[in-house]
Coordinates of N, CA and C in Angstrom, one line a residue:
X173 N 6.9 -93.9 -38.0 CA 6.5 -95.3 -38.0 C 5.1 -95.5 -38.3
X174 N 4.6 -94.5 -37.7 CA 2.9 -94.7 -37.8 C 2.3 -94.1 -39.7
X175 N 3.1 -93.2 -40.0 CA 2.8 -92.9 -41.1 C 2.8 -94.7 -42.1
X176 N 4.5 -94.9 -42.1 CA 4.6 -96.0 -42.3 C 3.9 -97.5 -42.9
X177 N 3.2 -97.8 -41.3 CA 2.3 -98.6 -41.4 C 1.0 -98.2 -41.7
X178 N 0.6 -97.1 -42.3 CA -0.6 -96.9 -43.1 C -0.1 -97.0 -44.6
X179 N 0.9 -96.3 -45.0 CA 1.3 -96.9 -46.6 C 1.1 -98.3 -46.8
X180 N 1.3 -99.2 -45.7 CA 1.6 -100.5 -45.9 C 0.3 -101.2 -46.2
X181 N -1.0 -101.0 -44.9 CA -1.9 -101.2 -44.9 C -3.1 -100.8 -46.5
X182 N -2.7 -99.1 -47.0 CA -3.2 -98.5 -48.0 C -2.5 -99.6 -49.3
X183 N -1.1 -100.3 -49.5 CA -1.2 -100.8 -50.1 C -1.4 -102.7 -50.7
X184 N -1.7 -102.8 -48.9 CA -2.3 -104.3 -49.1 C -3.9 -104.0 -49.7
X185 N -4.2 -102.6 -49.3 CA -6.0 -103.1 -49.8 C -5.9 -102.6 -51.0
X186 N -5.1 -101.3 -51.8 CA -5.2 -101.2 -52.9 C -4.2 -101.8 -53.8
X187 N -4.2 -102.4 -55.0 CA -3.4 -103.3 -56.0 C -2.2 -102.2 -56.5
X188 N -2.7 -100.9 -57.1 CA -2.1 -100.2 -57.8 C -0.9 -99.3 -56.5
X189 N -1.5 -99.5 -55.2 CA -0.4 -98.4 -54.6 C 0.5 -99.0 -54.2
X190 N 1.8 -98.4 -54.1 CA 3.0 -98.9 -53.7 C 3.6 -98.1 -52.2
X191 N 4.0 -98.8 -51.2 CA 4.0 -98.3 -50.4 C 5.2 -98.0 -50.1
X192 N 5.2 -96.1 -49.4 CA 6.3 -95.4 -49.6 C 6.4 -95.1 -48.0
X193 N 7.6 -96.3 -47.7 CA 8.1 -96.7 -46.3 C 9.6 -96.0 -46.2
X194 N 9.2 -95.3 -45.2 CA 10.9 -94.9 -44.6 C 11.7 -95.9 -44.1
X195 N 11.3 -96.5 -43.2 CA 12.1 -97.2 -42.0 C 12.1 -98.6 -42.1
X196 N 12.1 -99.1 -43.3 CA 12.4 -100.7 -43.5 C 13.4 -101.0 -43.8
X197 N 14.6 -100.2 -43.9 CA 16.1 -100.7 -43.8 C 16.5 -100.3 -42.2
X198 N 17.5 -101.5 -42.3 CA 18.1 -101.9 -40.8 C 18.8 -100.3 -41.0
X199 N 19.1 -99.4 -42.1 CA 19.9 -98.1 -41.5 C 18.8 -97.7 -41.2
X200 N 17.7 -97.5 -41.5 CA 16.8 -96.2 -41.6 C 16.0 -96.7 -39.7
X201 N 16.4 -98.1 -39.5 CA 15.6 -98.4 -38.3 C 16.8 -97.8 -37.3
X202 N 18.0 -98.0 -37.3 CA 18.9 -97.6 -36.4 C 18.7 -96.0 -36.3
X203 N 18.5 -95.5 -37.1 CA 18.3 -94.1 -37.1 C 17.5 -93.6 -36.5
X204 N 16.4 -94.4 -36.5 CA 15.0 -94.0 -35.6 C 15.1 -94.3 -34.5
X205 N 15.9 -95.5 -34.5 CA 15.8 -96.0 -32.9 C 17.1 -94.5 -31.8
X206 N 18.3 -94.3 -32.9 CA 18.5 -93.3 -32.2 C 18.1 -92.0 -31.8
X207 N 17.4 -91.3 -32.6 CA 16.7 -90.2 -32.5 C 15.6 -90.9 -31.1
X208 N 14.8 -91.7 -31.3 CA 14.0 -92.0 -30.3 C 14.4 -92.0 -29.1
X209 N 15.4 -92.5 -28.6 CA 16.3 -92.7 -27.3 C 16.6 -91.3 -27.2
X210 N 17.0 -90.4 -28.0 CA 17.9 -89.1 -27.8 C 16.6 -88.4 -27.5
X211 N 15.1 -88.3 -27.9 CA 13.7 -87.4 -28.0 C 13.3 -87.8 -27.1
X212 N 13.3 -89.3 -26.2 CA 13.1 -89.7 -25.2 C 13.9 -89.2 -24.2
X213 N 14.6 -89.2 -24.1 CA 16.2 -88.5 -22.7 C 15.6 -86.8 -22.9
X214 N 15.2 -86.3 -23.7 CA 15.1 -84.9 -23.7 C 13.9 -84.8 -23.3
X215 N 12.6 -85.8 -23.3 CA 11.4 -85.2 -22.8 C 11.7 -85.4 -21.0
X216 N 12.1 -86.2 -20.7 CA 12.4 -86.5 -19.3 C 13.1 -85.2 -18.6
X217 N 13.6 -84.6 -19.2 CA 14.0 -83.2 -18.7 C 13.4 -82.2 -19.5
X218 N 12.0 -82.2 -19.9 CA 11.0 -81.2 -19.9 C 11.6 -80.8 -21.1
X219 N 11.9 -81.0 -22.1 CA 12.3 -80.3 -23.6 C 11.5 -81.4 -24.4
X220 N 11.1 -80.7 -25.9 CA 9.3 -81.9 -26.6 C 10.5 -81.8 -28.3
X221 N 10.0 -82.6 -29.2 CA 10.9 -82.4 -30.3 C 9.4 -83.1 -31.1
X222 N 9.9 -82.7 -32.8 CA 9.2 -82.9 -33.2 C 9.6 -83.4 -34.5
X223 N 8.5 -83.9 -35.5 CA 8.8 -84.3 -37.0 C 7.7 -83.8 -38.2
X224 N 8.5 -83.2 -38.9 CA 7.3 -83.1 -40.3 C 8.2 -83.9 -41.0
X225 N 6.7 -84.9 -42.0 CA 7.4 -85.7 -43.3 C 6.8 -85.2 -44.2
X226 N 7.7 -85.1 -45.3 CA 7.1 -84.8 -46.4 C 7.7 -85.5 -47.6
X227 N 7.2 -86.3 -48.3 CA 7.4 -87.2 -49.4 C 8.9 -88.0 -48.8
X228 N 9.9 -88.3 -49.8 CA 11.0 -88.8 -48.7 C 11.8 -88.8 -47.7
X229 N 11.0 -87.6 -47.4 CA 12.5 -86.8 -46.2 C 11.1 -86.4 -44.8
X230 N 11.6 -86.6 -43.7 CA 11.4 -86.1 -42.1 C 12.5 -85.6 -42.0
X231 N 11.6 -84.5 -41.5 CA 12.3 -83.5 -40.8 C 12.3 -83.5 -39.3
X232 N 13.2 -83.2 -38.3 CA 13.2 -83.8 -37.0 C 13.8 -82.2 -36.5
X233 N 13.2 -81.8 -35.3 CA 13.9 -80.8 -34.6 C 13.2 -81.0 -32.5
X234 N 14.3 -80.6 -32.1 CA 13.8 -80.4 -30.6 C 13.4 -78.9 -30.1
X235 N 12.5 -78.8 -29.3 CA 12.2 -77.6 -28.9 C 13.0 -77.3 -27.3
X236 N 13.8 -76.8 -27.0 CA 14.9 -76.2 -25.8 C 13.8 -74.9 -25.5
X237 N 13.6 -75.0 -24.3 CA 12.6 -73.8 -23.9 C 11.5 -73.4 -25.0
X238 N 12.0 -71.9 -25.3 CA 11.2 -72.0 -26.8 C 11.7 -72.0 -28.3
X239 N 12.9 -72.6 -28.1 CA 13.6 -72.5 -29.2 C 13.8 -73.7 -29.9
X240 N 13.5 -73.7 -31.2 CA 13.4 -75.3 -32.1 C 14.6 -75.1 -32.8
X241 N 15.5 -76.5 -32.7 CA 16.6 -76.4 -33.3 C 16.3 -77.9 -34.0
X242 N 17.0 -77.5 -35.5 CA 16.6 -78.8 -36.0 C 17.9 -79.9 -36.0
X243 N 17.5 -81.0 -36.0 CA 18.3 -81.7 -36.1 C 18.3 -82.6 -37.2
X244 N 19.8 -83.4 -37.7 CA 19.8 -84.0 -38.8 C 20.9 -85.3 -38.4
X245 N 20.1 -86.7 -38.8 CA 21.4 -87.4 -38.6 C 20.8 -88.5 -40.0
X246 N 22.7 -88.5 -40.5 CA 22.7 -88.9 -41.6 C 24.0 -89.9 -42.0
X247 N 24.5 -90.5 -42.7 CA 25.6 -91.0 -43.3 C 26.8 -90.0 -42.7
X248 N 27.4 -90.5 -42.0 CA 28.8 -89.5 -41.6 C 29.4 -89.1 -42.7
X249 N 29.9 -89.7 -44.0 CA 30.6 -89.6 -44.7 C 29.8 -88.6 -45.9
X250 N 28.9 -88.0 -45.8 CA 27.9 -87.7 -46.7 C 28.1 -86.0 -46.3
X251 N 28.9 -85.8 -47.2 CA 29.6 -84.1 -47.6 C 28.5 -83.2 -47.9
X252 N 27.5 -83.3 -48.6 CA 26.4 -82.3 -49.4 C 25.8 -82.0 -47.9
X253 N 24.8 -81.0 -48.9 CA 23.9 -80.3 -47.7 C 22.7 -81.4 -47.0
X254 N 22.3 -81.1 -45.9 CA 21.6 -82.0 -45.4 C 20.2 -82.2 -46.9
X255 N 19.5 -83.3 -46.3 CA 18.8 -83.4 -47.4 C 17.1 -82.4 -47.1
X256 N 16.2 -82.5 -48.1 CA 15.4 -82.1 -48.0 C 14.0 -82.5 -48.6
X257 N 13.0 -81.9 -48.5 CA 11.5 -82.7 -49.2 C 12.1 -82.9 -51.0
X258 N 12.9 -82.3 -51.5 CA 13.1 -81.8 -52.9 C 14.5 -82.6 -53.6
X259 N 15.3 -83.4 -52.2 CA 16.8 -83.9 -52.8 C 17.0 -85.6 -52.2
X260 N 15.8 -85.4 -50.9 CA 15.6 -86.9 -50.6 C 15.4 -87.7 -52.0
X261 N 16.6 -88.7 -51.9 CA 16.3 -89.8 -52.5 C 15.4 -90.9 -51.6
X262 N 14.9 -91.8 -52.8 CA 14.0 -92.9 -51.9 C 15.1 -94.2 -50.9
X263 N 14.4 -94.3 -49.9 CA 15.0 -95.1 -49.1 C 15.4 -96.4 -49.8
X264 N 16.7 -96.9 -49.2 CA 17.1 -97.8 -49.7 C 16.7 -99.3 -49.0
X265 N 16.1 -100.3 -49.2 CA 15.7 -100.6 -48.3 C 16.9 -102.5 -47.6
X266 N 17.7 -101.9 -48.4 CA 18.9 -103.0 -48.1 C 19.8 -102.3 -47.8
X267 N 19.8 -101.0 -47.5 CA 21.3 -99.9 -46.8 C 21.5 -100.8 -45.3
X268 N 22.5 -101.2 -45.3 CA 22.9 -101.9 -43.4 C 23.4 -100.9 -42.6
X269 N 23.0 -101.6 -41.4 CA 23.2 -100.5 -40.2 C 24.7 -100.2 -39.9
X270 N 25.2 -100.8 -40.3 CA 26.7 -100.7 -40.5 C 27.4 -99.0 -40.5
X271 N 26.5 -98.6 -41.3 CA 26.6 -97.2 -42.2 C 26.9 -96.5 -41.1
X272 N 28.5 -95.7 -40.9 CA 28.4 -94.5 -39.7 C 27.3 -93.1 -40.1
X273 N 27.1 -93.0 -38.6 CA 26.1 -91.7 -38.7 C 26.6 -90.8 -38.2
X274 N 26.4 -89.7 -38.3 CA 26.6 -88.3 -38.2 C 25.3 -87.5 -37.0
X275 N 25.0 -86.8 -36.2 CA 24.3 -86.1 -35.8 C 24.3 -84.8 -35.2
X276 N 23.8 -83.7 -36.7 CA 24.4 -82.5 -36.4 C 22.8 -81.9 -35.7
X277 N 23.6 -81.0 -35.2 CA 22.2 -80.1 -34.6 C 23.1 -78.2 -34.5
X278 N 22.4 -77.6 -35.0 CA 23.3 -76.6 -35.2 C 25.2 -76.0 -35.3
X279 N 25.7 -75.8 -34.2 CA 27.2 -75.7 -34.4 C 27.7 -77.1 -33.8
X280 N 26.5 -78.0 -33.2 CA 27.3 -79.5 -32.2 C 27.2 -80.5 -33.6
X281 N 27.8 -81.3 -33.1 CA 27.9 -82.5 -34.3 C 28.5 -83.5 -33.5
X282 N 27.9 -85.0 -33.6 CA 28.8 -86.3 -32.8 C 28.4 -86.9 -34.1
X283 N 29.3 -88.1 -33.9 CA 29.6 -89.3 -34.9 C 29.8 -90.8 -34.4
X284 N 29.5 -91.8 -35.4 CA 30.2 -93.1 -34.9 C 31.7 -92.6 -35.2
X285 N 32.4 -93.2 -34.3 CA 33.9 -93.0 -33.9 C 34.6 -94.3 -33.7
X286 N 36.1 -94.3 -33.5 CA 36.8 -94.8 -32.8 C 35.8 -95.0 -31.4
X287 N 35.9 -94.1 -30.8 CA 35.0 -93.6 -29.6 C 34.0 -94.6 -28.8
X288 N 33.3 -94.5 -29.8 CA 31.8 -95.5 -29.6 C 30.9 -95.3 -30.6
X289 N 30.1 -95.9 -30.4 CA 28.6 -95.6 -31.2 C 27.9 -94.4 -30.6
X290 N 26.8 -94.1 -31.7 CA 26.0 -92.9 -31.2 C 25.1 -93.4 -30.4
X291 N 24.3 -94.9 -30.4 CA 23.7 -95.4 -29.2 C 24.6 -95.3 -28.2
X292 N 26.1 -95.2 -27.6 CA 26.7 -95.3 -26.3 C 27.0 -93.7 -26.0
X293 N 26.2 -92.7 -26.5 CA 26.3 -91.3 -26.2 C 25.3 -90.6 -26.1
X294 N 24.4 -91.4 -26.0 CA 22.8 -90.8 -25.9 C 22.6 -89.6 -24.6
X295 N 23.4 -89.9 -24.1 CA 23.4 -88.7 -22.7 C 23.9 -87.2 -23.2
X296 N 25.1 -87.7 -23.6 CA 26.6 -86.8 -24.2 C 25.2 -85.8 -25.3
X297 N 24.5 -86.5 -26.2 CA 24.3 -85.6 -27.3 C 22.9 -84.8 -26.4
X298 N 22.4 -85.5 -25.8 CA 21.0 -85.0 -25.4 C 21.3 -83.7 -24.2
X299 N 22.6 -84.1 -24.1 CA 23.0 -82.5 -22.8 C 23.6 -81.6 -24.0
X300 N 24.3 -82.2 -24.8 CA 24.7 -81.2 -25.8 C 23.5 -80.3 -27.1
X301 N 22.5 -81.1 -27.3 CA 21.5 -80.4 -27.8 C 20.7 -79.4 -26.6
X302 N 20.6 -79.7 -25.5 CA 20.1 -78.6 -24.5 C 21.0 -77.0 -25.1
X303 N 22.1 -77.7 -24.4 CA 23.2 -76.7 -24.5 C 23.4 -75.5 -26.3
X304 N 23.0 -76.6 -27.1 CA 22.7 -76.1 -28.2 C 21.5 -74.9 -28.7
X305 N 20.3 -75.4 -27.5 CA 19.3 -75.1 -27.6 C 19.6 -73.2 -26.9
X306 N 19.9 -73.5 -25.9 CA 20.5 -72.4 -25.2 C 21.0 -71.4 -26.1
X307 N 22.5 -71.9 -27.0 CA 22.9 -70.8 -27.6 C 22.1 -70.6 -28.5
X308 N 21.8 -71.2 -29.3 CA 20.7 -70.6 -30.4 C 19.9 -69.4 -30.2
X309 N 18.9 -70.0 -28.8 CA 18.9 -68.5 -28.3 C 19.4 -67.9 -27.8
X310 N 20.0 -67.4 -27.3 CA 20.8 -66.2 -27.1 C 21.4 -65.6 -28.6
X311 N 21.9 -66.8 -29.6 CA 22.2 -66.1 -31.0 C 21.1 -65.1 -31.0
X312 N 19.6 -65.7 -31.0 CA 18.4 -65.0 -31.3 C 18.3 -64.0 -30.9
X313 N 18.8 -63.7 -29.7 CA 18.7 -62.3 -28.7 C 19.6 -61.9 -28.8
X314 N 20.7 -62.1 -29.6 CA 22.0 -61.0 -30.2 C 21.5 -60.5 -31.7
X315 N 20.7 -61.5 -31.7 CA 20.1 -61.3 -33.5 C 19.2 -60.0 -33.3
X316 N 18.0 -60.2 -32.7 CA 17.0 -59.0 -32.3 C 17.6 -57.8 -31.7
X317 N 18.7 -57.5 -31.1 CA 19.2 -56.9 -30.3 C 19.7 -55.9 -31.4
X318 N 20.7 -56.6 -32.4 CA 21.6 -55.9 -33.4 C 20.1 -55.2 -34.6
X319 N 19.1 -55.9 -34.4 CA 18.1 -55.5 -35.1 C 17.9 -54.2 -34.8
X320 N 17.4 -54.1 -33.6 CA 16.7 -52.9 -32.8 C 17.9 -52.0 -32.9
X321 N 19.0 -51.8 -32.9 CA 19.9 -51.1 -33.1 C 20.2 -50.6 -34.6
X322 N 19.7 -51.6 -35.2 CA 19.8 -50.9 -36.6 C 18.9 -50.0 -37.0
X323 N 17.6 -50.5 -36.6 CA 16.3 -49.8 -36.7 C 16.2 -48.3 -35.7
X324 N 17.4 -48.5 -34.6 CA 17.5 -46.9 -33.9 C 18.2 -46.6 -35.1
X325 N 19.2 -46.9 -35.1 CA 20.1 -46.0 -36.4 C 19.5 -45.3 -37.2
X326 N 18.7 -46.6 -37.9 CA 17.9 -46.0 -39.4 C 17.1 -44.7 -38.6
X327 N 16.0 -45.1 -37.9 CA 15.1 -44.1 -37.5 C 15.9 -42.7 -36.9
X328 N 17.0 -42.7 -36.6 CA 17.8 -41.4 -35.9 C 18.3 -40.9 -37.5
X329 N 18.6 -41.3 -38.1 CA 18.8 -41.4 -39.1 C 17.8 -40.2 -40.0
X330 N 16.9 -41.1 -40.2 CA 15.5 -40.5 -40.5 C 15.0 -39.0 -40.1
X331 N 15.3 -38.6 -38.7 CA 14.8 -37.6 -37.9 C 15.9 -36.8 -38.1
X332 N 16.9 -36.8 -38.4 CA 18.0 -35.9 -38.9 C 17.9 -35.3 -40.0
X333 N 17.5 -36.3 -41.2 CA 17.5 -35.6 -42.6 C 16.3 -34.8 -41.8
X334 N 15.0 -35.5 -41.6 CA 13.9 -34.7 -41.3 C 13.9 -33.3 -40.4
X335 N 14.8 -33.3 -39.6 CA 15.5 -32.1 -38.9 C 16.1 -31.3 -40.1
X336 N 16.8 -31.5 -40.7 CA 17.7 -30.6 -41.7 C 16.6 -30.6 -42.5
X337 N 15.7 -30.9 -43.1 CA 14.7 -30.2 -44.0 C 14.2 -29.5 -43.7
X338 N 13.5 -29.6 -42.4 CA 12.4 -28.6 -41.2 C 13.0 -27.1 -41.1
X339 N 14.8 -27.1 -41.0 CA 15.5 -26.0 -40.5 C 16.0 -25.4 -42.0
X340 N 15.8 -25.9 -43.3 CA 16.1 -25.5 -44.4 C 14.7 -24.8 -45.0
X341 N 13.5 -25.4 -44.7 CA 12.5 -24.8 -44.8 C 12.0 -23.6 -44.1
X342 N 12.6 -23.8 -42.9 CA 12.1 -22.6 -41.4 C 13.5 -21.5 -42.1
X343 N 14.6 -21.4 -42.5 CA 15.0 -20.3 -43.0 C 14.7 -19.9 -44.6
X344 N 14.3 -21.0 -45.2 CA 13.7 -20.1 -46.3 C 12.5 -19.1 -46.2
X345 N 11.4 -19.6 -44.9 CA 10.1 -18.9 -44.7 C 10.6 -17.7 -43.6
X346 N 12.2 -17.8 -43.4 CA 12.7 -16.7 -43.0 C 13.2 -15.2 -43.5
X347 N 14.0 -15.8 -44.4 CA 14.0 -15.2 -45.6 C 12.9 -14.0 -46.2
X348 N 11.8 -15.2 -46.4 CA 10.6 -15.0 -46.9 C 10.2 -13.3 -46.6
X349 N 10.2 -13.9 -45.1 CA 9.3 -12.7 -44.0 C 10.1 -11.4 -44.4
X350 N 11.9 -11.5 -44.4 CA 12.5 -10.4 -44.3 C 12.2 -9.6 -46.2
X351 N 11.8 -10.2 -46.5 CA 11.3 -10.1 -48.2 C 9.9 -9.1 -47.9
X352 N 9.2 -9.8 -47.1 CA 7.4 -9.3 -47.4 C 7.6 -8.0 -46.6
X353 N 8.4 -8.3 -45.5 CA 8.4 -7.1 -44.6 C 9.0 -5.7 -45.4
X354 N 9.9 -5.7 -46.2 CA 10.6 -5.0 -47.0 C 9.3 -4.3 -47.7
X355 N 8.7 -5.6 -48.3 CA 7.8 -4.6 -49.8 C 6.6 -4.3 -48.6
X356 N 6.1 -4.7 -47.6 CA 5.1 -3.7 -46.9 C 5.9 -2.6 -46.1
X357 N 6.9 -2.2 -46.3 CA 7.1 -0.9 -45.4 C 7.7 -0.3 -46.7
X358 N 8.0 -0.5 -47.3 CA 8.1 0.1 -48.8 C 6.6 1.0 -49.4
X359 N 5.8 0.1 -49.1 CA 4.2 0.7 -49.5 C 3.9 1.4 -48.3
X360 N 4.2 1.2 -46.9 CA 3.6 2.0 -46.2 C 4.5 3.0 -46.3
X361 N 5.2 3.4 -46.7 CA 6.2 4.7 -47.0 C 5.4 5.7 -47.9
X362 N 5.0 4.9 -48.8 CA 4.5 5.6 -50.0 C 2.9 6.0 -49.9
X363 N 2.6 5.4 -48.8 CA 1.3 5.5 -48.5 C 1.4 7.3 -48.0
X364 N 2.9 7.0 -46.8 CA 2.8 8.0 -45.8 C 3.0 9.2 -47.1
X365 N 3.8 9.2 -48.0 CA 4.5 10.2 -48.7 C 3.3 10.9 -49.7
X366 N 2.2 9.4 -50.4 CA 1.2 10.0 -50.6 C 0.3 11.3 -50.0
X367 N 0.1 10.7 -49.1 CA -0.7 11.8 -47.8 C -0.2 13.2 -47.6
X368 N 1.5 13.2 -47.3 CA 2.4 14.2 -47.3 C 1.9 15.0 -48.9
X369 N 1.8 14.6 -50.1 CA 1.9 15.8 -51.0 C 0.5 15.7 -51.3
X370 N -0.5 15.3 -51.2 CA -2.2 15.6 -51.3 C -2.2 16.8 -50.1
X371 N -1.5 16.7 -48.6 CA -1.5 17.6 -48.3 C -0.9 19.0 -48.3
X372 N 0.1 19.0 -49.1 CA 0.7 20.3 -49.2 C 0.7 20.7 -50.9
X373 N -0.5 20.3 -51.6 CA -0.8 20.5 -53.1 C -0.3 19.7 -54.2
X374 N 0.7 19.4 -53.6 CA 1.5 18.8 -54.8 C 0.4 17.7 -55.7
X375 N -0.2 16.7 -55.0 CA -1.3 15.8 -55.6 C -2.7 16.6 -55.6
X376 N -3.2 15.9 -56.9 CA -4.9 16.9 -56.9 C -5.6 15.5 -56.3
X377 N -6.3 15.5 -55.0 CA -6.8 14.7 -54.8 C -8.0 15.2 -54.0
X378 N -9.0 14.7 -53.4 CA -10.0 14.8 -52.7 C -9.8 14.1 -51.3
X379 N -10.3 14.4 -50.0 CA -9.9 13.9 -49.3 C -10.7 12.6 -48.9
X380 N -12.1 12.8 -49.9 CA -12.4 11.1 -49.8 C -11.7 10.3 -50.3
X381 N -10.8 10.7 -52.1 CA -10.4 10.1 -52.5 C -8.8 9.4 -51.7
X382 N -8.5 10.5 -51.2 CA -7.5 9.9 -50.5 C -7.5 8.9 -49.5
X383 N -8.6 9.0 -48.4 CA -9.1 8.0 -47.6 C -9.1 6.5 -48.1
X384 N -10.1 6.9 -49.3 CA -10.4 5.5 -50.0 C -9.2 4.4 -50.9
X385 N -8.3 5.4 -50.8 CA -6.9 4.9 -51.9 C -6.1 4.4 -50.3
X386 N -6.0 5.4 -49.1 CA -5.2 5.3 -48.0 C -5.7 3.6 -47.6
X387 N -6.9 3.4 -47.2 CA -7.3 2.5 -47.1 C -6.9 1.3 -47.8
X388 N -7.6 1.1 -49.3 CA -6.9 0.0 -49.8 C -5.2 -0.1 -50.0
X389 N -4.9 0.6 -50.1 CA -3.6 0.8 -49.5 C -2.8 -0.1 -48.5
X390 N -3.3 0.5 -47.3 CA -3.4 -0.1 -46.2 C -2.8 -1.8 -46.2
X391 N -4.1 -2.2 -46.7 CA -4.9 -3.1 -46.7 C -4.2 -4.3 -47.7
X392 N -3.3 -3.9 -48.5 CA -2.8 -4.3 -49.3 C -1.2 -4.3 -48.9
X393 N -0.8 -3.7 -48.1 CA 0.5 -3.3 -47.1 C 0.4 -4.3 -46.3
X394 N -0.7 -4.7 -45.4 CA -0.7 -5.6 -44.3 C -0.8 -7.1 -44.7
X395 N -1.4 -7.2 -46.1 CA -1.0 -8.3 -46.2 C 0.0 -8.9 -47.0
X396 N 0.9 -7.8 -46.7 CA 2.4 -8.7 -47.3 C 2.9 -8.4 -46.3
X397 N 2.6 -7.8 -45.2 CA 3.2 -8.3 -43.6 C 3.4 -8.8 -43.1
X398 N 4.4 -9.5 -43.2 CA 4.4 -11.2 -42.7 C 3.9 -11.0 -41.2
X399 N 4.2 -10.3 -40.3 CA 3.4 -10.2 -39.0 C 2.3 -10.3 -38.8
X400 N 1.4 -9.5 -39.3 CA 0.1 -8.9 -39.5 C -0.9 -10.2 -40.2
X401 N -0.1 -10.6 -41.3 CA -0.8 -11.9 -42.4 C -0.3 -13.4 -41.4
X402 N 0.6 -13.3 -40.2 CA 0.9 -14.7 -39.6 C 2.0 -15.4 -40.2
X403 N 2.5 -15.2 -41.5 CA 3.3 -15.4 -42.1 C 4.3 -16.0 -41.1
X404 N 5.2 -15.1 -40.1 CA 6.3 -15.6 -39.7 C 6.2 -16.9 -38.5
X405 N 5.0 -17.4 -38.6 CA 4.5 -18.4 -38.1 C 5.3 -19.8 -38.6
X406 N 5.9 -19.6 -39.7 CA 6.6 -20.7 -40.3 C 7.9 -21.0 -39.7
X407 N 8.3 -19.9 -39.2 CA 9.6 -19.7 -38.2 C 10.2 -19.4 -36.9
X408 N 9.0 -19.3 -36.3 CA 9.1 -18.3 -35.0 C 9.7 -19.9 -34.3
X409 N 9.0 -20.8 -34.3 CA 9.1 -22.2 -33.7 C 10.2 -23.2 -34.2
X410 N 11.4 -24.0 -33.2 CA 11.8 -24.6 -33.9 C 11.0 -26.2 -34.2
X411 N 11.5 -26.9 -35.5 CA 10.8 -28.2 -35.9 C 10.9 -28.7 -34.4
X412 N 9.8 -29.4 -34.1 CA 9.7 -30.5 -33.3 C 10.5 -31.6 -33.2

């Protein structure tokens, strides 16, 4: 209303603006006045509701604890999707209040009826939007709930492949060792056999020369030892 009467006022002082009023048809006033009565009965039991306007459409929702559920009340007979900043048409400003209304709020919905009017239910809808309010959340906390369970999945998920890579890796670097260990006792064989015929003539060698070959030797043995070089370090442990 208060937006309203500033279009009104903006267009008595300017010539060129035309003022873009919601609530000058007797439907669009009945509408307010119900929402009002229903936003009123809900603050009295500690629940706040609210409105954004944007070009021809307000948007109306109540807050239930901490949960905003929006609400929509429109032409009962009016099939399409509720409306929006983008499908609002401009108010009519000779639509009569005559017009049944509809007021949905999530999975609840009342109507003019046989019944009564929606002014003779203002209790009925304002306990049923609480109630509304309620499940929604709880939807929410079945929502988060199925969330966090997907997100264990995924992540157990995750640590599995990452398990089976860890243990596909840890026997390749298994492998590895029974590989290195091979070709260093293969050299230290040859090392020993070396030694064996320098000492019984077969090789012309010196026995510096021998030392000095024994040595690099050695040296060249140990580090294809996977023990010796730490190598089996890749497998001794299982993945974390």
């Amino acid at each position: 209303m208060t937006r309203d009467e500033k279009e009104r006022t903006k267009a008595a002082e300017i010539r060129w603006h035309t003022a873009n009023v919601l609530c000058d048809s007797p439907f669009e006033k009945r509408r307010f006045r119900i929402l009002n009565a229903v936003f009123l009965t809900l603050s009295r039991r500690g629940h706040e509701a609210a409105s954004d306007r944007q070009d021809n459409h307000t948007g109306f929702s109540v807050i239930i604890g901490d949960t905003s559920v929006a609400v929509n009340l429109d032409e009962a007979s009016r099939k399409a999707a509720a409306y929006n900043r983008y499908n609002a048409p401009r108010p009519d400003p000779k639509r009569p209040a005559s017009v049944k209304l509809r007021l949905t709020a999530g999975a609840a919905s009342w109507q003019d009826d046989e019944a009564g009017t929606l002014e003779a239910r203002i209790a009925e809808i304002s306990a049923g939007l609480i109630v509304e309010g309620e499940r929604a959340y709880r939807e929410h906390l079945r929502q988060l709930e199925e969330q966090a369970e997907r997100q264990r999945i995924e992540a157990e998920k995750w640590r599995q492949e990452r398990l089976r890579k860890a243990n596909a890796d840890r026997v390749v670097a298994l492998v590895e060792s029974d590989r290195l260990l091979a070709e260093a006792e293969n050299l230290r064989n040859l090392i020993a056999r070396v030694g064996m015929a320098v000492m019984d003539g077969r090789l012309d060698l010196s026995t510096d020369q021998l030392a000095e070959w024994r040595t690099w030797a050695d040296q060249e043995a140990d580090k294809l030892d996977p023990v010796v070089s730490g190598q089996v370090r890749a497998h001794l442990l299982p993945p974390p």
